[in-house]
Amino acid sequence: MSIYVQQPQPYDLVSDHVQMAGVAGGAFEASFNYRIHEGHDEVVGSFMAGDGAGGHGQFQLTVDVSGAAFTLEKIFVEVFHESPADGAELDKV
């Protein structure tokens, strides 16, 4: 697997600013995407990690979710990269 999310971990408490960190690599052009959701609303974005040629690199970012209309008390953080061939979500964790 080319993505390891170290923060947040399951059952961590988060606020309106979710801090994400980990190690990722192996994606096409070192581009990764994230999705923070709880089934009703979502916040999406992207970041760069690794060297784009299979090398891994650390990532750390803070995502502002204060504008999301979350209705449940728990959220899911997904990190993945997209296939350049068909846009499929690869290595999603």
Short mmCIF file of N, CA and C in Angstrom, two decimals:
data_model
loop_
_atom_site.label_atom_id
_atom_site.label_comp_id
_atom_site.label_asym_id
_atom_site.label_seq_id
_atom_site.Cartn_x
_atom_site.Cartn_y
_atom_site.Cartn_z
N MET A 1 0.86 -1.18 0.00
CA MET A 1 0.00 0.00 0.00
C MET A 1 0.89 1.23 0.00
N SER A 2 0.48 2.24 -0.69
CA SER A 2 1.33 3.42 -0.81
C SER A 2 0.90 4.58 0.08
N ILE A 3 -0.13 4.37 0.93
CA ILE A 3 -0.61 5.45 1.79
C ILE A 3 -0.74 4.93 3.22
N TYR A 4 -0.16 5.68 4.15
CA TYR A 4 -0.30 5.36 5.56
C TYR A 4 -0.69 6.64 6.29
N VAL A 5 -1.92 6.69 6.81
CA VAL A 5 -2.40 7.85 7.54
C VAL A 5 -2.07 7.65 9.02
N GLN A 6 -1.26 8.54 9.57
CA GLN A 6 -0.87 8.46 10.97
C GLN A 6 -1.76 9.32 11.86
N GLN A 7 -2.38 10.33 11.27
CA GLN A 7 -3.23 11.24 12.03
C GLN A 7 -4.31 11.75 11.10
N PRO A 8 -5.56 11.69 11.49
CA PRO A 8 -6.10 11.17 12.74
C PRO A 8 -6.21 9.65 12.70
N GLN A 9 -6.23 9.06 13.85
CA GLN A 9 -6.44 7.63 14.03
C GLN A 9 -7.91 7.39 14.37
N PRO A 10 -8.40 6.17 14.19
CA PRO A 10 -9.79 5.89 14.57
C PRO A 10 -10.07 6.31 16.01
N TYR A 11 -11.20 6.93 16.19
CA TYR A 11 -11.71 7.40 17.49
C TYR A 11 -10.99 8.62 18.04
N ASP A 12 -10.10 9.25 17.27
CA ASP A 12 -9.50 10.51 17.69
C ASP A 12 -10.57 11.60 17.70
N LEU A 13 -10.43 12.54 18.59
CA LEU A 13 -11.32 13.70 18.62
C LEU A 13 -10.74 14.77 17.71
N VAL A 14 -11.61 15.37 16.90
CA VAL A 14 -11.17 16.41 15.99
C VAL A 14 -12.09 17.63 16.16
N SER A 15 -11.67 18.75 15.61
CA SER A 15 -12.46 19.98 15.71
C SER A 15 -12.87 20.41 14.30
N ASP A 16 -13.14 21.69 14.13
CA ASP A 16 -13.50 22.22 12.82
C ASP A 16 -12.31 22.29 11.88
N HIS A 17 -11.12 22.02 12.39
CA HIS A 17 -9.91 21.97 11.58
C HIS A 17 -9.28 20.60 11.81
N VAL A 18 -9.42 19.72 10.83
CA VAL A 18 -8.90 18.35 10.94
C VAL A 18 -7.46 18.34 10.48
N GLN A 19 -6.57 17.90 11.36
CA GLN A 19 -5.16 17.79 11.00
C GLN A 19 -4.89 16.39 10.50
N MET A 20 -4.34 16.30 9.28
CA MET A 20 -4.03 15.02 8.66
C MET A 20 -2.53 14.93 8.45
N ALA A 21 -1.98 13.73 8.69
CA ALA A 21 -0.54 13.52 8.49
C ALA A 21 -0.29 12.06 8.19
N GLY A 22 0.80 11.80 7.51
CA GLY A 22 1.16 10.42 7.21
C GLY A 22 2.26 10.35 6.19
N VAL A 23 2.33 9.20 5.53
CA VAL A 23 3.33 8.95 4.50
C VAL A 23 2.59 8.41 3.28
N ALA A 24 2.95 8.91 2.11
CA ALA A 24 2.31 8.47 0.88
C ALA A 24 3.31 8.49 -0.27
N GLY A 25 3.06 7.67 -1.25
CA GLY A 25 3.91 7.64 -2.41
C GLY A 25 3.40 6.65 -3.44
N GLY A 26 3.99 6.68 -4.59
CA GLY A 26 3.64 5.75 -5.65
C GLY A 26 2.51 6.21 -6.55
N ALA A 27 2.03 7.42 -6.35
CA ALA A 27 0.92 7.92 -7.16
C ALA A 27 1.44 8.59 -8.43
N PHE A 28 0.59 8.63 -9.43
CA PHE A 28 0.91 9.32 -10.67
C PHE A 28 1.13 10.80 -10.38
N GLU A 29 2.30 11.30 -10.71
CA GLU A 29 2.69 12.69 -10.50
C GLU A 29 2.59 13.13 -9.04
N ALA A 30 2.68 12.19 -8.10
CA ALA A 30 2.71 12.45 -6.65
C ALA A 30 1.48 13.18 -6.15
N SER A 31 0.36 13.04 -6.83
CA SER A 31 -0.87 13.75 -6.46
C SER A 31 -1.83 12.82 -5.73
N PHE A 32 -2.27 13.25 -4.56
CA PHE A 32 -3.21 12.49 -3.74
C PHE A 32 -4.44 13.32 -3.46
N ASN A 33 -5.53 12.66 -3.17
CA ASN A 33 -6.79 13.32 -2.85
C ASN A 33 -7.24 12.89 -1.46
N TYR A 34 -8.04 13.73 -0.83
CA TYR A 34 -8.66 13.35 0.44
C TYR A 34 -10.15 13.67 0.38
N ARG A 35 -10.88 12.94 1.19
CA ARG A 35 -12.31 13.17 1.34
C ARG A 35 -12.63 13.00 2.83
N ILE A 36 -13.25 14.02 3.41
CA ILE A 36 -13.70 13.94 4.80
C ILE A 36 -15.22 14.01 4.75
N HIS A 37 -15.87 12.98 5.27
CA HIS A 37 -17.33 12.92 5.15
C HIS A 37 -17.94 12.12 6.30
N GLU A 38 -19.25 12.21 6.39
CA GLU A 38 -19.98 11.40 7.36
C GLU A 38 -21.22 10.80 6.73
N GLY A 39 -21.27 10.77 5.42
CA GLY A 39 -22.37 10.16 4.70
C GLY A 39 -23.38 11.13 4.13
N HIS A 40 -23.38 12.38 4.60
CA HIS A 40 -24.34 13.36 4.13
C HIS A 40 -23.67 14.53 3.40
N ASP A 41 -22.57 14.99 3.93
CA ASP A 41 -21.83 16.10 3.34
C ASP A 41 -20.37 15.69 3.30
N GLU A 42 -19.58 16.34 2.47
CA GLU A 42 -18.17 16.00 2.39
C GLU A 42 -17.33 17.23 2.07
N VAL A 43 -16.07 17.15 2.46
CA VAL A 43 -15.06 18.15 2.13
C VAL A 43 -13.97 17.40 1.38
N VAL A 44 -13.60 17.89 0.21
CA VAL A 44 -12.60 17.21 -0.61
C VAL A 44 -11.46 18.16 -0.95
N GLY A 45 -10.32 17.58 -1.28
CA GLY A 45 -9.17 18.38 -1.68
C GLY A 45 -8.05 17.48 -2.15
N SER A 46 -6.89 18.06 -2.37
CA SER A 46 -5.74 17.29 -2.84
C SER A 46 -4.46 17.83 -2.23
N PHE A 47 -3.41 17.03 -2.32
CA PHE A 47 -2.09 17.42 -1.83
C PHE A 47 -1.04 16.61 -2.58
N MET A 48 0.21 17.01 -2.44
CA MET A 48 1.32 16.33 -3.10
C MET A 48 2.18 15.63 -2.05
N ALA A 49 2.64 14.42 -2.38
CA ALA A 49 3.55 13.67 -1.50
C ALA A 49 4.35 12.71 -2.35
N GLY A 50 5.58 12.46 -1.97
CA GLY A 50 6.44 11.57 -2.74
C GLY A 50 7.10 12.31 -3.90
N ASP A 51 7.70 11.53 -4.78
CA ASP A 51 8.41 12.16 -5.89
C ASP A 51 7.78 11.88 -7.25
N GLY A 52 6.64 11.20 -7.26
CA GLY A 52 5.96 10.91 -8.51
C GLY A 52 6.53 9.74 -9.28
N ALA A 53 7.60 9.16 -8.77
CA ALA A 53 8.22 8.02 -9.45
C ALA A 53 8.30 6.82 -8.52
N GLY A 54 7.38 6.71 -7.59
CA GLY A 54 7.37 5.58 -6.66
C GLY A 54 7.93 5.89 -5.29
N GLY A 55 8.62 7.01 -5.14
CA GLY A 55 9.18 7.37 -3.85
C GLY A 55 8.11 7.86 -2.90
N HIS A 56 8.33 7.63 -1.61
CA HIS A 56 7.37 8.04 -0.59
C HIS A 56 7.83 9.32 0.10
N GLY A 57 6.87 10.10 0.58
CA GLY A 57 7.16 11.33 1.30
C GLY A 57 6.13 11.57 2.38
N GLN A 58 6.49 12.32 3.37
CA GLN A 58 5.56 12.66 4.44
C GLN A 58 4.62 13.76 3.98
N PHE A 59 3.42 13.76 4.53
CA PHE A 59 2.49 14.84 4.28
C PHE A 59 1.86 15.28 5.59
N GLN A 60 1.51 16.54 5.65
CA GLN A 60 0.82 17.10 6.80
C GLN A 60 0.00 18.28 6.29
N LEU A 61 -1.28 18.28 6.61
CA LEU A 61 -2.14 19.38 6.21
C LEU A 61 -3.26 19.54 7.21
N THR A 62 -3.82 20.73 7.23
CA THR A 62 -4.97 21.04 8.08
C THR A 62 -6.14 21.39 7.17
N VAL A 63 -7.25 20.70 7.37
CA VAL A 63 -8.43 20.90 6.53
C VAL A 63 -9.52 21.57 7.34
N ASP A 64 -10.01 22.69 6.83
CA ASP A 64 -11.09 23.43 7.49
C ASP A 64 -12.42 22.80 7.08
N VAL A 65 -13.11 22.20 8.03
CA VAL A 65 -14.41 21.57 7.76
C VAL A 65 -15.54 22.34 8.41
N SER A 66 -15.27 23.56 8.84
CA SER A 66 -16.29 24.34 9.57
C SER A 66 -17.49 24.68 8.70
N GLY A 67 -17.33 24.70 7.39
CA GLY A 67 -18.43 25.02 6.50
C GLY A 67 -19.27 23.82 6.09
N ALA A 68 -18.86 22.64 6.50
CA ALA A 68 -19.60 21.43 6.13
C ALA A 68 -20.84 21.28 7.00
N ALA A 69 -21.87 20.71 6.42
CA ALA A 69 -23.14 20.50 7.14
C ALA A 69 -23.20 19.07 7.66
N PHE A 70 -22.21 18.70 8.46
CA PHE A 70 -22.20 17.35 9.03
C PHE A 70 -23.37 17.20 9.99
N THR A 71 -24.06 16.05 9.91
CA THR A 71 -25.20 15.80 10.79
C THR A 71 -24.91 14.69 11.79
N LEU A 72 -23.87 13.90 11.56
CA LEU A 72 -23.52 12.82 12.47
C LEU A 72 -22.33 13.21 13.32
N GLU A 73 -22.10 12.46 14.39
CA GLU A 73 -21.04 12.80 15.34
C GLU A 73 -19.69 12.21 14.97
N LYS A 74 -19.63 11.34 13.97
CA LYS A 74 -18.33 10.81 13.56
C LYS A 74 -18.14 11.06 12.07
N ILE A 75 -16.88 11.21 11.70
CA ILE A 75 -16.54 11.46 10.31
C ILE A 75 -15.56 10.39 9.84
N PHE A 76 -15.42 10.30 8.54
CA PHE A 76 -14.48 9.38 7.93
C PHE A 76 -13.48 10.21 7.13
N VAL A 77 -12.22 9.84 7.25
CA VAL A 77 -11.16 10.51 6.50
C VAL A 77 -10.62 9.49 5.51
N GLU A 78 -10.73 9.78 4.23
CA GLU A 78 -10.23 8.90 3.18
C GLU A 78 -9.12 9.60 2.41
N VAL A 79 -8.04 8.87 2.15
CA VAL A 79 -6.93 9.38 1.35
C VAL A 79 -6.70 8.36 0.24
N PHE A 80 -6.53 8.84 -0.99
CA PHE A 80 -6.37 7.95 -2.13
C PHE A 80 -5.69 8.70 -3.27
N HIS A 81 -5.34 7.97 -4.31
CA HIS A 81 -4.89 8.62 -5.54
C HIS A 81 -5.71 8.06 -6.68
N GLU A 82 -5.78 8.82 -7.77
CA GLU A 82 -6.63 8.45 -8.90
C GLU A 82 -5.80 7.84 -10.02
N SER A 83 -6.37 6.83 -10.64
CA SER A 83 -5.75 6.21 -11.80
C SER A 83 -5.76 7.19 -12.97
N PRO A 84 -4.62 7.40 -13.63
CA PRO A 84 -4.63 8.28 -14.80
C PRO A 84 -5.39 7.66 -15.98
N ALA A 85 -5.59 6.36 -15.95
CA ALA A 85 -6.27 5.68 -17.06
C ALA A 85 -7.78 5.88 -17.03
N ASP A 86 -8.39 5.66 -15.83
CA ASP A 86 -9.85 5.70 -15.78
C ASP A 86 -10.42 6.49 -14.61
N GLY A 87 -9.57 7.12 -13.80
CA GLY A 87 -10.05 7.92 -12.68
C GLY A 87 -10.47 7.12 -11.46
N ALA A 88 -10.20 5.82 -11.45
CA ALA A 88 -10.56 4.97 -10.31
C ALA A 88 -9.77 5.39 -9.06
N GLU A 89 -10.38 5.27 -7.90
CA GLU A 89 -9.71 5.59 -6.64
C GLU A 89 -8.83 4.41 -6.24
N LEU A 90 -7.53 4.64 -6.14
CA LEU A 90 -6.57 3.58 -5.85
C LEU A 90 -6.00 3.72 -4.45
N ASP A 91 -5.69 2.59 -3.83
CA ASP A 91 -5.03 2.54 -2.51
C ASP A 91 -5.76 3.34 -1.45
N LYS A 92 -7.07 3.39 -1.51
CA LYS A 92 -7.84 4.22 -0.57
C LYS A 92 -7.75 3.66 0.85
N VAL A 93 -7.39 4.55 1.78
CA VAL A 93 -7.37 4.18 3.21
C VAL A 93 -8.21 5.19 3.96
#
